[in-house]
Amino acid sequence: MSERASPRIIAIANQKGGVGKTTTTINLGAALAAMGKRVLLIDLDPQGNASTGLGVEDRDLSSYDLLIEGSKLADVTQKTKVDGIDVVPATTDLSSADVELSDNEKRIFLLRNAFSAADLRAYDYVFMDCPPSLSLLTVNALVAADSVLVPLQAEFFALEGLSQLMLTVRQVREGANSELRIEGVVLTMYDLRNNLSKLVEDDARQTLGELVYETKIPRNVRLSEAPSFAQTVLDYDATSTGALAYKALAEEIVARHDAIKSR
């Protein structure tokens, strides 16, 4: 039997809040798990919404312990109610990470070092849900990641808000992680009834080309409701347009990876 390959490590990031970043992290992970993939989700947002959305109540050990206290990844990882998804939850303690790590010379490599010391071969994908800022937590994720997946809200000025993230990615690539690349850009909160969504899509595809996924995530009430029930949208309403969109996105991502492997 051949040795299992390492997982694809993906930071899900956008410094702008309210773009569907956590929604994408949870539901893309659930869609991949439904395809038989094993997913580890690292919650790096002090708000802990990804943890809440997966129904995680026990947060005695969290990503704070992983980064600040030096706990082992295996010790802070727990199973979720979603078969195929494990999580490292977040707490508000993370909000002080920038201050607590300011004197640590290895502060941008903490997450990468934690991954290096762990056996991740049980997973196909590792997702890091980054905070809505270009903080030290986000930089840690970028330094540890193979790639960055960017949720882009279909609204005016969306691309302008993306420029700072792209600049940060370029800086990380030139310094701490030369292999970092853009995994893809997914349009979120897309409204078919709104001409603006179509204009933003056209602009994004013209500017970013094939980086933009064909799949678009629609505005969908079920997507908004699911977290309040501590469920993914696939568990809450598998037939909703939101659930179907994340299933399509998962299939598109897997197809891209398979195409790369076959080259």
Coordinates of C-alpha atoms in Angstrom, one line a residue:
M1 CA 0.0 0.0 0.0
S2 CA 1.4 3.4 -0.9
E3 CA 1.9 6.0 1.8
R4 CA -0.9 8.5 2.1
A5 CA -0.1 11.9 0.7
S6 CA 0.0 15.1 2.8
P7 CA -3.2 17.1 2.8
R8 CA -3.8 20.3 0.9
I9 CA -3.4 23.2 3.5
I10 CA -5.6 26.1 2.5
A11 CA -6.1 29.5 4.3
I12 CA -9.5 31.0 3.7
A13 CA -8.9 34.7 4.0
N14 CA -10.2 38.1 3.2
Q15 CA -9.4 41.1 5.4
K16 CA -12.9 42.4 4.8
G17 CA -15.6 41.1 7.1
G18 CA -19.0 39.9 6.1
V19 CA -17.9 38.3 2.8
G20 CA -19.0 34.7 3.7
K21 CA -15.5 33.5 4.8
T22 CA -16.6 31.4 7.7
T23 CA -19.7 30.3 5.9
T24 CA -17.4 29.1 3.1
T25 CA -15.0 27.4 5.5
I26 CA -17.8 25.4 7.2
N27 CA -19.9 24.4 4.3
L28 CA -17.1 23.7 1.8
G29 CA -15.6 21.5 4.5
A30 CA -18.9 19.7 4.9
A31 CA -19.3 19.3 1.1
L32 CA -15.9 17.8 0.9
A33 CA -16.6 15.5 3.8
A34 CA -19.8 14.4 2.0
M35 CA -17.5 13.4 -0.9
G36 CA -15.6 11.1 1.5
K37 CA -12.7 13.6 2.1
R38 CA -11.3 14.0 5.6
V39 CA -11.1 17.7 6.7
L40 CA -9.4 19.4 9.6
L41 CA -10.6 22.9 10.3
I42 CA -8.4 25.3 12.3
D43 CA -10.5 28.2 13.6
L44 CA -8.2 31.3 13.9
D45 CA -10.9 33.9 14.3
P46 CA -11.3 35.1 17.9
Q47 CA -15.1 35.3 17.3
G48 CA -15.1 31.5 16.9
N49 CA -18.0 31.5 14.5
A50 CA -16.7 28.4 12.6
S51 CA -16.5 26.5 15.9
T52 CA -20.0 27.6 16.8
G53 CA -21.3 26.7 13.3
L54 CA -20.0 23.2 13.8
G55 CA -21.7 22.8 17.1
V56 CA -18.5 22.9 19.2
E57 CA -19.1 23.5 22.9
D58 CA -15.9 22.2 24.5
R59 CA -13.2 24.8 24.0
D60 CA -11.0 24.1 27.0
L61 CA -8.2 23.6 24.5
S62 CA -8.2 25.8 21.4
S63 CA -6.1 27.3 18.7
Y64 CA -4.9 29.8 21.3
D65 CA -3.2 26.9 23.1
L66 CA -1.8 25.7 19.8
L67 CA -0.2 29.0 18.9
I68 CA 0.5 30.7 22.3
E69 CA 1.0 27.8 24.7
G70 CA 2.7 25.5 22.3
S71 CA 0.2 22.6 22.7
K72 CA 0.4 19.8 20.2
L73 CA -2.0 19.8 17.3
A74 CA -3.4 16.4 18.3
D75 CA -4.1 17.6 21.8
V76 CA -6.3 20.6 20.7
T77 CA -8.1 18.7 17.9
Q78 CA -11.6 17.3 18.4
K79 CA -14.2 15.6 16.4
T80 CA -17.4 17.4 15.3
K81 CA -21.0 16.3 14.8
V82 CA -20.2 16.3 11.0
D83 CA -18.7 12.9 10.0
G84 CA -15.3 13.6 8.3
I85 CA -14.6 17.0 9.9
D86 CA -12.3 17.6 12.9
V87 CA -11.8 21.0 14.4
V88 CA -9.4 23.1 16.4
P89 CA -11.8 25.6 18.0
A90 CA -11.2 29.2 18.7
T91 CA -11.9 31.4 21.8
T92 CA -11.8 35.1 22.4
D93 CA -8.3 34.6 24.0
L94 CA -7.0 34.8 20.4
S95 CA -7.8 38.5 20.3
S96 CA -4.6 39.2 22.3
A97 CA -2.4 37.1 20.0
D98 CA -0.7 40.0 18.3
V99 CA 0.3 41.6 21.6
E100 CA 1.4 38.3 23.3
L101 CA 3.5 37.3 20.4
S102 CA 5.1 40.7 19.6
D103 CA 8.4 39.7 21.2
N104 CA 8.5 36.1 19.8
E105 CA 11.1 36.0 17.0
K106 CA 9.3 33.0 15.5
R107 CA 5.9 34.5 15.7
I108 CA 4.9 34.1 12.0
F109 CA 6.1 30.5 11.9
L110 CA 4.1 29.1 14.9
L111 CA 1.4 27.4 12.9
R112 CA 3.8 26.1 10.3
N113 CA 5.9 24.6 13.1
A114 CA 2.9 23.1 14.7
F115 CA 1.9 21.4 11.4
S116 CA 5.5 20.2 10.9
A117 CA 5.5 18.5 14.3
A118 CA 2.1 16.8 13.6
D119 CA 1.1 13.8 11.4
L120 CA -1.5 15.3 9.1
R121 CA -1.8 12.3 6.8
A122 CA -5.2 11.4 8.1
Y123 CA -6.6 14.4 6.3
D124 CA -7.2 15.3 2.7
Y125 CA -7.7 19.0 3.4
V126 CA -6.7 21.4 6.2
F127 CA -8.7 24.7 6.2
M128 CA -7.8 27.7 8.3
D129 CA -10.6 30.2 8.9
C130 CA -8.7 33.5 9.2
P131 CA -10.0 36.6 11.1
P132 CA -11.3 39.5 9.0
S133 CA -8.0 41.4 9.2
L134 CA -4.4 41.1 8.1
S135 CA -3.3 40.3 11.6
L136 CA -0.5 38.1 12.9
L137 CA -3.1 35.2 12.9
T138 CA -3.7 35.6 9.2
V139 CA 0.0 35.9 8.4
N140 CA 0.6 32.6 10.4
A141 CA -2.0 30.9 8.2
L142 CA -0.4 32.3 5.0
V143 CA 3.0 31.1 6.1
A144 CA 1.7 27.6 6.9
A145 CA -0.6 27.3 3.8
D146 CA -0.1 25.8 0.4
S147 CA -2.6 28.3 -0.9
V148 CA -5.3 30.9 -0.2
L149 CA -8.9 30.6 -1.0
V150 CA -10.6 34.1 -1.2
P151 CA -14.3 34.6 -0.7
L152 CA -15.3 37.7 -2.7
Q153 CA -18.6 39.3 -2.0
A154 CA -20.4 40.3 -5.2
E155 CA -20.7 44.0 -4.3
F156 CA -19.3 47.3 -5.4
F157 CA -15.6 47.9 -4.6
A158 CA -15.1 44.2 -3.9
L159 CA -11.9 44.0 -6.0
E160 CA -10.5 47.1 -4.5
G161 CA -10.8 45.4 -1.1
L162 CA -8.9 42.4 -2.4
S163 CA -5.8 44.4 -3.3
Q164 CA -4.3 44.5 0.2
L165 CA -4.7 40.8 0.7
M166 CA -3.0 40.1 -2.7
L167 CA -0.2 42.4 -1.6
T168 CA 0.2 40.5 1.7
V169 CA 0.3 37.2 -0.2
R170 CA 3.0 38.6 -2.5
Q171 CA 5.0 39.7 0.5
V172 CA 4.7 36.3 2.2
R173 CA 5.7 34.6 -1.0
E174 CA 8.8 36.7 -1.3
G175 CA 9.8 36.0 2.3
A176 CA 8.5 33.2 4.5
N177 CA 6.6 31.0 2.1
S178 CA 7.8 31.0 -1.5
E179 CA 5.3 28.2 -2.5
L180 CA 2.2 30.1 -1.5
R181 CA -0.3 30.6 -4.3
I182 CA -3.9 31.7 -4.8
E183 CA -6.1 28.6 -4.6
G184 CA -9.0 30.4 -6.2
V185 CA -11.6 33.2 -5.7
V186 CA -15.2 32.3 -5.0
L187 CA -18.0 34.8 -5.6
T188 CA -20.3 34.9 -2.6
M189 CA -23.7 36.4 -1.8
Y190 CA -24.4 36.4 -5.5
D191 CA -27.9 37.7 -6.4
L192 CA -29.1 36.7 -9.8
R193 CA -31.8 39.4 -9.6
N194 CA -29.2 42.1 -9.2
N195 CA -27.3 43.5 -12.2
L196 CA -24.5 44.5 -9.8
S197 CA -23.6 40.9 -9.1
K198 CA -23.2 40.2 -12.8
L199 CA -21.0 43.3 -13.2
V200 CA -18.8 42.3 -10.3
E201 CA -18.5 38.8 -11.7
D202 CA -17.5 40.2 -15.1
D203 CA -15.0 42.5 -13.5
A204 CA -13.5 39.7 -11.4
R205 CA -13.2 37.3 -14.3
Q206 CA -11.6 40.0 -16.5
T207 CA -9.1 40.9 -13.8
L208 CA -8.4 37.5 -12.2
G209 CA -9.2 35.1 -15.1
E210 CA -9.2 31.4 -14.2
L211 CA -8.6 32.1 -10.5
V212 CA -12.3 32.8 -10.2
Y213 CA -14.3 29.6 -9.8
E214 CA -17.2 28.9 -12.1
T215 CA -19.4 28.1 -9.1
K216 CA -21.0 31.1 -7.4
I217 CA -22.5 31.1 -3.9
P218 CA -25.9 32.7 -3.9
R219 CA -27.6 34.7 -1.3
N220 CA -29.7 32.1 0.4
V221 CA -31.8 32.2 3.6
R222 CA -30.9 28.7 4.5
L223 CA -27.2 29.6 4.5
S224 CA -27.9 32.3 7.0
E225 CA -30.2 30.2 9.2
A226 CA -28.0 27.1 9.5
P227 CA -25.4 28.5 12.0
S228 CA -28.1 29.5 14.5
F229 CA -28.9 25.8 14.7
A230 CA -25.1 24.9 14.9
Q231 CA -25.4 23.1 11.6
T232 CA -23.8 23.2 8.2
V233 CA -26.2 24.0 5.4
L234 CA -25.8 20.5 4.1
D235 CA -27.3 19.1 7.3
Y236 CA -29.8 21.9 7.7
D237 CA -31.2 21.8 4.2
A238 CA -29.3 19.7 1.7
T239 CA -31.6 20.7 -1.2
S240 CA -31.2 24.4 -0.7
T241 CA -29.5 26.5 -3.3
G242 CA -26.7 27.3 -0.8
A243 CA -26.0 23.6 -0.1
L244 CA -26.1 22.7 -3.8
A245 CA -23.6 25.6 -4.5
Y246 CA -21.1 24.4 -1.9
K247 CA -21.4 20.8 -3.2
A248 CA -20.6 22.2 -6.7
L249 CA -17.7 24.2 -5.4
A250 CA -16.2 21.2 -3.6
E251 CA -16.5 19.2 -6.8
E252 CA -14.8 22.0 -8.8
I253 CA -11.9 22.2 -6.3
V254 CA -11.4 18.4 -6.2
A255 CA -11.4 18.4 -10.1
R256 CA -8.8 21.1 -10.2
H257 CA -6.6 19.3 -7.8
D258 CA -7.0 16.0 -9.7
A259 CA -6.1 17.8 -12.9
I260 CA -2.9 19.2 -11.3
K261 CA -1.9 15.7 -9.9
S262 CA -2.3 14.1 -13.4
R263 CA 0.0 16.5 -15.1

